[in-house]
Amino acid sequence: VQLQASGGGLVQPGGSLRLSCVASGRFFSINGMGWYRQAPGKQRELVAIINRGGMTNYADSVKGRFAISRDNAKNTVTLQMNSLKPEDTAVYSCYAAAEFTTRPSSVYWGQGTQVTVSS
């Protein structure tokens, strides 16, 4: 299972960015998908997650500004980030919990994409 993330970059405070991540490979289905981030010198933290049924959970710091969505048919998860702040600067990594018919489910991670919010 491979995860390919796209989006990210440099944006001014108050701006918007959109991250996408697509899962590919051989699996039965994808259950949970989401995004974590890690800023320099800080621990990795959850940003937003979404299950296959569309239930979401957000970090308090991004509620009302970020929106996570997914396309189950395309095994894609998207994070729309609005009203970005300098403290949102971090490497954002997507993950996906893949289910298989012949072995236990496993979590896979994308390569990470840099988001920098600066004027």
JSON list of C-alpha atoms in Angstrom, two decimals:
[
{"chain": "A", "resi": 1, "resn": "VAL", "atom": "CA", "xyz": [0.00, 0.00, 0.00]},
{"chain": "A", "resi": 2, "resn": "GLN", "atom": "CA", "xyz": [1.38, 3.37, -0.98]},
{"chain": "A", "resi": 3, "resn": "LEU", "atom": "CA", "xyz": [0.18, 6.82, 0.00]},
{"chain": "A", "resi": 4, "resn": "GLN", "atom": "CA", "xyz": [0.95, 9.77, -2.24]},
{"chain": "A", "resi": 5, "resn": "ALA", "atom": "CA", "xyz": [0.40, 13.21, -0.77]},
{"chain": "A", "resi": 6, "resn": "SER", "atom": "CA", "xyz": [0.21, 16.46, -2.70]},
{"chain": "A", "resi": 7, "resn": "GLY", "atom": "CA", "xyz": [-0.37, 20.10, -1.95]},
{"chain": "A", "resi": 8, "resn": "GLY", "atom": "CA", "xyz": [1.35, 22.12, 0.69]},
{"chain": "A", "resi": 9, "resn": "GLY", "atom": "CA", "xyz": [3.76, 24.98, 0.17]},
{"chain": "A", "resi": 10, "resn": "LEU", "atom": "CA", "xyz": [4.22, 28.54, 1.35]},
{"chain": "A", "resi": 11, "resn": "VAL", "atom": "CA", "xyz": [1.24, 30.73, 2.14]},
{"chain": "A", "resi": 12, "resn": "GLN", "atom": "CA", "xyz": [0.70, 34.01, 3.94]},
{"chain": "A", "resi": 13, "resn": "PRO", "atom": "CA", "xyz": [-1.20, 34.13, 7.25]},
{"chain": "A", "resi": 14, "resn": "GLY", "atom": "CA", "xyz": [-4.91, 34.05, 6.59]},
{"chain": "A", "resi": 15, "resn": "GLY", "atom": "CA", "xyz": [-4.45, 32.14, 3.37]},
{"chain": "A", "resi": 16, "resn": "SER", "atom": "CA", "xyz": [-5.62, 28.69, 2.33]},
{"chain": "A", "resi": 17, "resn": "LEU", "atom": "CA", "xyz": [-4.05, 25.47, 1.17]},
{"chain": "A", "resi": 18, "resn": "ARG", "atom": "CA", "xyz": [-5.42, 22.12, 0.14]},
{"chain": "A", "resi": 19, "resn": "LEU", "atom": "CA", "xyz": [-3.71, 18.82, 0.83]},
{"chain": "A", "resi": 20, "resn": "SER", "atom": "CA", "xyz": [-4.66, 15.57, -0.87]},
{"chain": "A", "resi": 21, "resn": "CYS", "atom": "CA", "xyz": [-3.54, 12.01, -0.33]},
{"chain": "A", "resi": 22, "resn": "VAL", "atom": "CA", "xyz": [-4.37, 8.96, -2.39]},
{"chain": "A", "resi": 23, "resn": "ALA", "atom": "CA", "xyz": [-3.91, 5.35, -1.34]},
{"chain": "A", "resi": 24, "resn": "SER", "atom": "CA", "xyz": [-3.01, 2.75, -3.93]},
{"chain": "A", "resi": 25, "resn": "GLY", "atom": "CA", "xyz": [-2.06, -0.88, -3.93]},
{"chain": "A", "resi": 26, "resn": "ARG", "atom": "CA", "xyz": [-3.74, -4.15, -3.06]},
{"chain": "A", "resi": 27, "resn": "PHE", "atom": "CA", "xyz": [-6.13, -4.01, -0.13]},
{"chain": "A", "resi": 28, "resn": "PHE", "atom": "CA", "xyz": [-9.72, -4.87, 0.62]},
{"chain": "A", "resi": 29, "resn": "SER", "atom": "CA", "xyz": [-10.75, -1.43, 1.81]},
{"chain": "A", "resi": 30, "resn": "ILE", "atom": "CA", "xyz": [-9.52, 1.68, 3.55]},
{"chain": "A", "resi": 31, "resn": "ASN", "atom": "CA", "xyz": [-11.07, 2.45, 6.92]},
{"chain": "A", "resi": 32, "resn": "GLY", "atom": "CA", "xyz": [-9.68, 5.45, 8.79]},
{"chain": "A", "resi": 33, "resn": "MET", "atom": "CA", "xyz": [-7.77, 8.16, 6.94]},
{"chain": "A", "resi": 34, "resn": "GLY", "atom": "CA", "xyz": [-6.37, 11.39, 8.20]},
{"chain": "A", "resi": 35, "resn": "TRP", "atom": "CA", "xyz": [-3.59, 13.86, 8.73]},
{"chain": "A", "resi": 36, "resn": "TYR", "atom": "CA", "xyz": [-1.00, 14.41, 11.41]},
{"chain": "A", "resi": 37, "resn": "ARG", "atom": "CA", "xyz": [1.59, 17.17, 11.57]},
{"chain": "A", "resi": 38, "resn": "GLN", "atom": "CA", "xyz": [4.93, 17.74, 13.20]},
{"chain": "A", "resi": 39, "resn": "ALA", "atom": "CA", "xyz": [6.54, 21.11, 13.71]},
{"chain": "A", "resi": 40, "resn": "PRO", "atom": "CA", "xyz": [10.26, 21.49, 14.40]},
{"chain": "A", "resi": 41, "resn": "GLY", "atom": "CA", "xyz": [11.06, 20.58, 17.98]},
{"chain": "A", "resi": 42, "resn": "LYS", "atom": "CA", "xyz": [7.54, 19.36, 18.69]},
{"chain": "A", "resi": 43, "resn": "GLN", "atom": "CA", "xyz": [5.82, 16.03, 18.86]},
{"chain": "A", "resi": 44, "resn": "ARG", "atom": "CA", "xyz": [3.65, 14.78, 16.06]},
{"chain": "A", "resi": 45, "resn": "GLU", "atom": "CA", "xyz": [0.03, 15.71, 16.63]},
{"chain": "A", "resi": 46, "resn": "LEU", "atom": "CA", "xyz": [-3.27, 14.71, 15.14]},
{"chain": "A", "resi": 47, "resn": "VAL", "atom": "CA", "xyz": [-4.82, 17.29, 12.83]},
{"chain": "A", "resi": 48, "resn": "ALA", "atom": "CA", "xyz": [-7.96, 15.59, 11.52]},
{"chain": "A", "resi": 49, "resn": "ILE", "atom": "CA", "xyz": [-9.26, 12.10, 10.90]},
{"chain": "A", "resi": 50, "resn": "ILE", "atom": "CA", "xyz": [-12.23, 10.68, 9.05]},
{"chain": "A", "resi": 51, "resn": "ASN", "atom": "CA", "xyz": [-13.63, 7.18, 8.98]},
{"chain": "A", "resi": 52, "resn": "ARG", "atom": "CA", "xyz": [-15.16, 5.39, 6.06]},
{"chain": "A", "resi": 53, "resn": "GLY", "atom": "CA", "xyz": [-18.63, 6.52, 7.08]},
{"chain": "A", "resi": 54, "resn": "GLY", "atom": "CA", "xyz": [-17.61, 10.16, 7.12]},
{"chain": "A", "resi": 55, "resn": "MET", "atom": "CA", "xyz": [-17.33, 10.74, 10.86]},
{"chain": "A", "resi": 56, "resn": "THR", "atom": "CA", "xyz": [-14.63, 13.29, 11.59]},
{"chain": "A", "resi": 57, "resn": "ASN", "atom": "CA", "xyz": [-12.49, 14.43, 14.48]},
{"chain": "A", "resi": 58, "resn": "TYR", "atom": "CA", "xyz": [-10.33, 17.53, 14.62]},
{"chain": "A", "resi": 59, "resn": "ALA", "atom": "CA", "xyz": [-7.65, 18.94, 16.84]},
{"chain": "A", "resi": 60, "resn": "ASP", "atom": "CA", "xyz": [-9.05, 21.84, 18.84]},
{"chain": "A", "resi": 61, "resn": "SER", "atom": "CA", "xyz": [-6.48, 24.15, 17.29]},
{"chain": "A", "resi": 62, "resn": "VAL", "atom": "CA", "xyz": [-7.89, 23.66, 13.77]},
{"chain": "A", "resi": 63, "resn": "LYS", "atom": "CA", "xyz": [-11.62, 23.36, 14.41]},
{"chain": "A", "resi": 64, "resn": "GLY", "atom": "CA", "xyz": [-13.59, 25.80, 12.30]},
{"chain": "A", "resi": 65, "resn": "ARG", "atom": "CA", "xyz": [-10.61, 26.42, 9.99]},
{"chain": "A", "resi": 66, "resn": "PHE", "atom": "CA", "xyz": [-9.77, 23.00, 8.53]},
{"chain": "A", "resi": 67, "resn": "ALA", "atom": "CA", "xyz": [-12.10, 20.55, 6.84]},
{"chain": "A", "resi": 68, "resn": "ILE", "atom": "CA", "xyz": [-11.33, 16.93, 6.08]},
{"chain": "A", "resi": 69, "resn": "SER", "atom": "CA", "xyz": [-13.17, 14.93, 3.45]},
{"chain": "A", "resi": 70, "resn": "ARG", "atom": "CA", "xyz": [-12.69, 11.70, 1.55]},
{"chain": "A", "resi": 71, "resn": "ASP", "atom": "CA", "xyz": [-13.70, 9.93, -1.61]},
{"chain": "A", "resi": 72, "resn": "ASN", "atom": "CA", "xyz": [-14.06, 6.24, -0.83]},
{"chain": "A", "resi": 73, "resn": "ALA", "atom": "CA", "xyz": [-14.26, 5.26, -4.49]},
{"chain": "A", "resi": 74, "resn": "LYS", "atom": "CA", "xyz": [-10.91, 6.93, -5.16]},
{"chain": "A", "resi": 75, "resn": "ASN", "atom": "CA", "xyz": [-9.32, 6.12, -1.77]},
{"chain": "A", "resi": 76, "resn": "THR", "atom": "CA", "xyz": [-8.50, 9.78, -1.39]},
{"chain": "A", "resi": 77, "resn": "VAL", "atom": "CA", "xyz": [-8.50, 12.06, 1.63]},
{"chain": "A", "resi": 78, "resn": "THR", "atom": "CA", "xyz": [-8.38, 15.83, 1.37]},
{"chain": "A", "resi": 79, "resn": "LEU", "atom": "CA", "xyz": [-7.61, 18.49, 3.96]},
{"chain": "A", "resi": 80, "resn": "GLN", "atom": "CA", "xyz": [-8.84, 21.98, 3.18]},
{"chain": "A", "resi": 81, "resn": "MET", "atom": "CA", "xyz": [-6.97, 24.45, 5.36]},
{"chain": "A", "resi": 82, "resn": "ASN", "atom": "CA", "xyz": [-8.33, 27.99, 5.68]},
{"chain": "A", "resi": 83, "resn": "SER", "atom": "CA", "xyz": [-7.37, 30.96, 7.81]},
{"chain": "A", "resi": 84, "resn": "LEU", "atom": "CA", "xyz": [-3.90, 29.56, 8.19]},
{"chain": "A", "resi": 85, "resn": "LYS", "atom": "CA", "xyz": [-1.72, 30.78, 11.02]},
{"chain": "A", "resi": 86, "resn": "PRO", "atom": "CA", "xyz": [2.06, 30.72, 11.48]},
{"chain": "A", "resi": 87, "resn": "GLU", "atom": "CA", "xyz": [1.61, 28.06, 14.14]},
{"chain": "A", "resi": 88, "resn": "ASP", "atom": "CA", "xyz": [0.16, 25.75, 11.48]},
{"chain": "A", "resi": 89, "resn": "THR", "atom": "CA", "xyz": [3.64, 25.52, 9.97]},
{"chain": "A", "resi": 90, "resn": "ALA", "atom": "CA", "xyz": [4.68, 21.87, 10.02]},
{"chain": "A", "resi": 91, "resn": "VAL", "atom": "CA", "xyz": [5.26, 18.77, 7.96]},
{"chain": "A", "resi": 92, "resn": "TYR", "atom": "CA", "xyz": [1.85, 17.23, 7.32]},
{"chain": "A", "resi": 93, "resn": "SER", "atom": "CA", "xyz": [1.60, 13.47, 6.85]},
{"chain": "A", "resi": 94, "resn": "CYS", "atom": "CA", "xyz": [-1.39, 11.49, 5.75]},
{"chain": "A", "resi": 95, "resn": "TYR", "atom": "CA", "xyz": [-2.21, 8.01, 6.95]},
{"chain": "A", "resi": 96, "resn": "ALA", "atom": "CA", "xyz": [-4.60, 5.27, 5.96]},
{"chain": "A", "resi": 97, "resn": "ALA", "atom": "CA", "xyz": [-5.75, 2.16, 7.79]},
{"chain": "A", "resi": 98, "resn": "ALA", "atom": "CA", "xyz": [-5.96, -0.56, 5.16]},
{"chain": "A", "resi": 99, "resn": "GLU", "atom": "CA", "xyz": [-7.96, -3.73, 5.60]},
{"chain": "A", "resi": 100, "resn": "PHE", "atom": "CA", "xyz": [-7.11, -7.03, 4.00]},
{"chain": "A", "resi": 101, "resn": "THR", "atom": "CA", "xyz": [-8.87, -10.35, 3.57]},
{"chain": "A", "resi": 102, "resn": "THR", "atom": "CA", "xyz": [-5.86, -12.51, 4.36]},
{"chain": "A", "resi": 103, "resn": "ARG", "atom": "CA", "xyz": [-4.04, -10.57, 7.08]},
{"chain": "A", "resi": 104, "resn": "PRO", "atom": "CA", "xyz": [-4.66, -8.04, 9.85]},
{"chain": "A", "resi": 105, "resn": "SER", "atom": "CA", "xyz": [-5.28, -4.41, 9.02]},
{"chain": "A", "resi": 106, "resn": "SER", "atom": "CA", "xyz": [-2.29, -2.09, 8.97]},
{"chain": "A", "resi": 107, "resn": "VAL", "atom": "CA", "xyz": [-1.64, 1.64, 9.05]},
{"chain": "A", "resi": 108, "resn": "TYR", "atom": "CA", "xyz": [0.37, 3.24, 6.27]},
{"chain": "A", "resi": 109, "resn": "TRP", "atom": "CA", "xyz": [1.90, 6.71, 6.05]},
{"chain": "A", "resi": 110, "resn": "GLY", "atom": "CA", "xyz": [2.54, 9.11, 3.23]},
{"chain": "A", "resi": 111, "resn": "GLN", "atom": "CA", "xyz": [5.86, 10.87, 2.69]},
{"chain": "A", "resi": 112, "resn": "GLY", "atom": "CA", "xyz": [4.91, 14.15, 4.36]},
{"chain": "A", "resi": 113, "resn": "THR", "atom": "CA", "xyz": [4.47, 17.55, 2.79]},
{"chain": "A", "resi": 114, "resn": "GLN", "atom": "CA", "xyz": [5.72, 20.88, 4.13]},
{"chain": "A", "resi": 115, "resn": "VAL", "atom": "CA", "xyz": [3.26, 23.62, 4.97]},
{"chain": "A", "resi": 116, "resn": "THR", "atom": "CA", "xyz": [4.79, 26.99, 5.80]},
{"chain": "A", "resi": 117, "resn": "VAL", "atom": "CA", "xyz": [2.68, 29.94, 6.89]},
{"chain": "A", "resi": 118, "resn": "SER", "atom": "CA", "xyz": [4.69, 33.12, 6.83]},
{"chain": "A", "resi": 119, "resn": "SER", "atom": "CA", "xyz": [4.54, 36.68, 5.62]}
]
